[in-house]
PDB file of C-alpha atoms in Angstrom:
ATOM      1  CA  MET A   1     125.312 163.044  89.280  1.00 55.00           C
ATOM      2  CA  PRO A   2     122.276 164.530  91.130  1.00 60.00           C
ATOM      3  CA  HIS A   3     121.801 162.611  94.738  1.00 65.00           C
ATOM      4  CA  ALA A   4     118.264 160.845  94.696  1.00 60.00           C
ATOM      5  CA  PRO A   5     115.609 162.736  97.272  1.00 64.00           C
ATOM      6  CA  HIS A   6     115.782 161.410 101.011  1.00 62.00           C
ATOM      7  CA  ARG A   7     112.840 159.153 101.285  1.00 64.00           C
ATOM      8  CA  PRO A   8     112.164 158.147 105.004  1.00 61.00           C
ATOM      9  CA  GLY A   9     111.704 154.266 105.792  1.00 56.00           C
ATOM     10  CA  PRO A  10     108.320 153.334 107.014  1.00 58.00           C
ATOM     11  CA  ARG A  11     107.352 154.616 110.095  1.00 60.00           C
ATOM     12  CA  PRO A  12     107.878 151.912 113.047  1.00 65.00           C
ATOM     13  CA  ILE A  13     104.112 150.777 114.209  1.00 74.00           C
ATOM     14  CA  MET A  14     102.992 152.391 117.404  1.00 90.00           C
ATOM     15  CA  ILE A  15     102.203 149.256 120.126  1.00 93.00           C
ATOM     16  CA  THR A  16      99.099 150.658 122.102  1.00 94.00           C
ATOM     17  CA  ALA A  17      97.816 148.996 125.495  1.00 95.00           C
ATOM     18  CA  THR A  18      95.196 147.446 123.623  1.00 95.00           C
ATOM     19  CA  ALA A  19      97.492 145.596 121.629  1.00 95.00           C
ATOM     20  CA  ILE A  20      98.975 144.191 124.745  1.00 95.00           C
ATOM     21  CA  ALA A  21      96.014 143.598 126.760  1.00 94.00           C
ATOM     22  CA  ASP A  22      94.851 141.550 123.581  1.00 94.00           C
ATOM     23  CA  LEU A  23      97.613 139.288 124.266  1.00 93.00           C
ATOM     24  CA  ILE A  24      96.129 138.369 127.012  1.00 93.00           C
ATOM     25  CA  THR A  25      93.151 136.319 124.988  1.00 91.00           C
ATOM     26  CA  GLY A  26      95.313 133.649 123.882  1.00 92.00           C
ATOM     27  CA  LEU A  27      97.138 133.107 127.592  1.00 95.00           C
ATOM     28  CA  ASP A  28      95.847 131.300 130.577  1.00 90.00           C
ATOM     29  CA  ILE A  29      94.897 134.066 131.990  1.00 93.00           C
ATOM     30  CA  ASP A  30      91.098 134.216 133.576  1.00 92.00           C
ATOM     31  CA  LEU A  31      90.332 137.823 132.607  1.00 92.00           C
ATOM     32  CA  ASP A  32      88.696 139.586 130.038  1.00 94.00           C
ATOM     33  CA  PRO A  33      91.112 142.099 128.422  1.00 93.00           C
ATOM     34  CA  ALA A  34      88.623 144.627 127.341  1.00 93.00           C
ATOM     35  CA  THR A  35      88.208 145.330 131.268  1.00 94.00           C
ATOM     36  CA  LEU A  36      91.876 146.493 131.795  1.00 95.00           C
ATOM     37  CA  ALA A  37      92.532 149.994 132.469  1.00 97.00           C
ATOM     38  CA  PRO A  38      95.980 151.343 130.682  1.00 96.00           C
ATOM     39  CA  ASP A  39      97.367 153.412 133.110  1.00 97.00           C
ATOM     40  CA  LEU A  40      96.186 151.059 136.486  1.00 96.00           C
ATOM     41  CA  PRO A  41      99.006 148.672 137.590  1.00 95.00           C
ATOM     42  CA  LEU A  42      98.150 145.385 136.613  1.00 94.00           C
ATOM     43  CA  ASP A  43      98.289 143.679 140.023  1.00 92.00           C
ATOM     44  CA  GLN A  44      95.569 146.041 140.985  1.00 94.00           C
ATOM     45  CA  GLN A  45      93.152 144.624 137.836  1.00 94.00           C
ATOM     46  CA  GLY A  46      93.551 140.964 138.973  1.00 92.00           C
ATOM     47  CA  LEU A  47      96.371 139.701 137.503  1.00 93.00           C
ATOM     48  CA  ASP A  48      98.435 137.837 139.930  1.00 92.00           C
ATOM     49  CA  SER A  49     102.244 137.577 139.920  1.00 90.00           C
ATOM     50  CA  MET A  50     101.675 134.375 137.500  1.00 93.00           C
ATOM     51  CA  ASP A  51      99.587 136.123 135.208  1.00 94.00           C
ATOM     52  CA  ILE A  52     102.177 139.076 134.803  1.00 92.00           C
ATOM     53  CA  THR A  53     105.164 136.644 134.488  1.00 91.00           C
ATOM     54  CA  THR A  54     103.199 135.122 131.657  1.00 94.00           C
ATOM     55  CA  LEU A  55     102.142 138.095 130.030  1.00 94.00           C
ATOM     56  CA  LEU A  56     105.670 139.604 130.366  1.00 93.00           C
ATOM     57  CA  ILE A  57     106.811 136.675 128.149  1.00 93.00           C
ATOM     58  CA  ALA A  58     104.469 136.855 125.902  1.00 95.00           C
ATOM     59  CA  VAL A  59     105.328 140.686 125.198  1.00 94.00           C
ATOM     60  CA  GLU A  60     108.759 139.608 125.112  1.00 93.00           C
ATOM     61  CA  LYS A  61     108.085 136.748 122.336  1.00 95.00           C
ATOM     62  CA  THR A  62     105.239 138.963 120.238  1.00 95.00           C
ATOM     63  CA  PHE A  63     107.191 142.004 120.016  1.00 93.00           C
ATOM     64  CA  ALA A  64     111.010 140.848 120.131  1.00 92.00           C
ATOM     65  CA  VAL A  65     111.859 142.941 123.088  1.00 92.00           C
ATOM     66  CA  LYS A  66     113.289 142.171 126.389  1.00 91.00           C
ATOM     67  CA  ILE A  67     111.401 143.731 129.547  1.00 88.00           C
ATOM     68  CA  PRO A  68     113.809 144.278 132.469  1.00 81.00           C
ATOM     69  CA  THR A  69     112.350 142.301 135.437  1.00 77.00           C
ATOM     70  CA  THR A  70     112.385 143.833 139.020  1.00 73.00           C
ATOM     71  CA  ASP A  71     110.430 143.814 142.148  1.00 57.00           C
ATOM     72  CA  ALA A  72     108.104 146.538 140.689  1.00 60.00           C
ATOM     73  CA  ASP A  73     106.994 144.237 137.922  1.00 69.00           C
ATOM     74  CA  GLU A  74     103.405 144.072 139.480  1.00 67.00           C
ATOM     75  CA  THR A  75     103.116 147.880 139.535  1.00 83.00           C
ATOM     76  CA  LEU A  76     103.716 147.873 135.659  1.00 90.00           C
ATOM     77  CA  THR A  77     100.674 149.458 134.087  1.00 94.00           C
ATOM     78  CA  LEU A  78      99.803 148.620 130.142  1.00 95.00           C
ATOM     79  CA  ASN A  79     100.919 151.846 128.915  1.00 95.00           C
ATOM     80  CA  GLN A  80     104.188 151.728 130.468  1.00 93.00           C
ATOM     81  CA  LEU A  81     104.877 148.441 128.576  1.00 93.00           C
ATOM     82  CA  ALA A  82     103.464 149.884 125.231  1.00 94.00           C
ATOM     83  CA  ASP A  83     106.061 152.827 125.915  1.00 93.00           C
ATOM     84  CA  HIS A  84     109.217 150.124 126.607  1.00 91.00           C
ATOM     85  CA  ILE A  85     108.642 148.435 123.525  1.00 93.00           C
ATOM     86  CA  ASN A  86     108.202 151.441 121.310  1.00 93.00           C
ATOM     87  CA  SER A  87     111.280 152.836 122.694  1.00 91.00           C
ATOM     88  CA  VAL A  88     113.142 149.722 121.931  1.00 87.00           C
ATOM     89  CA  HIS A  89     111.678 149.991 118.297  1.00 81.00           C
ATOM     90  CA  ARG A  90     112.537 153.450 117.243  1.00 77.00           C
TER      91      ARG A  90
END
């Protein structure tokens, strides 16, 4: 009996910095997500440590990932978060 041709599964959805920034809209963070630069550390864009923690918790819940916590959390960028999420879901 011949083998069925291999059909790749659906491609994983790539999470972007914009998708992460859009989470801010539903959070108690007083910042317009459209103003965030994807490669600039979050702490340099008006987010304090509590805002960043709130965002990281939302990212973990929304995208079903664990974000390792470090002392460098405040230097994270949106692109770094997106890269981490995408690497977990490959």
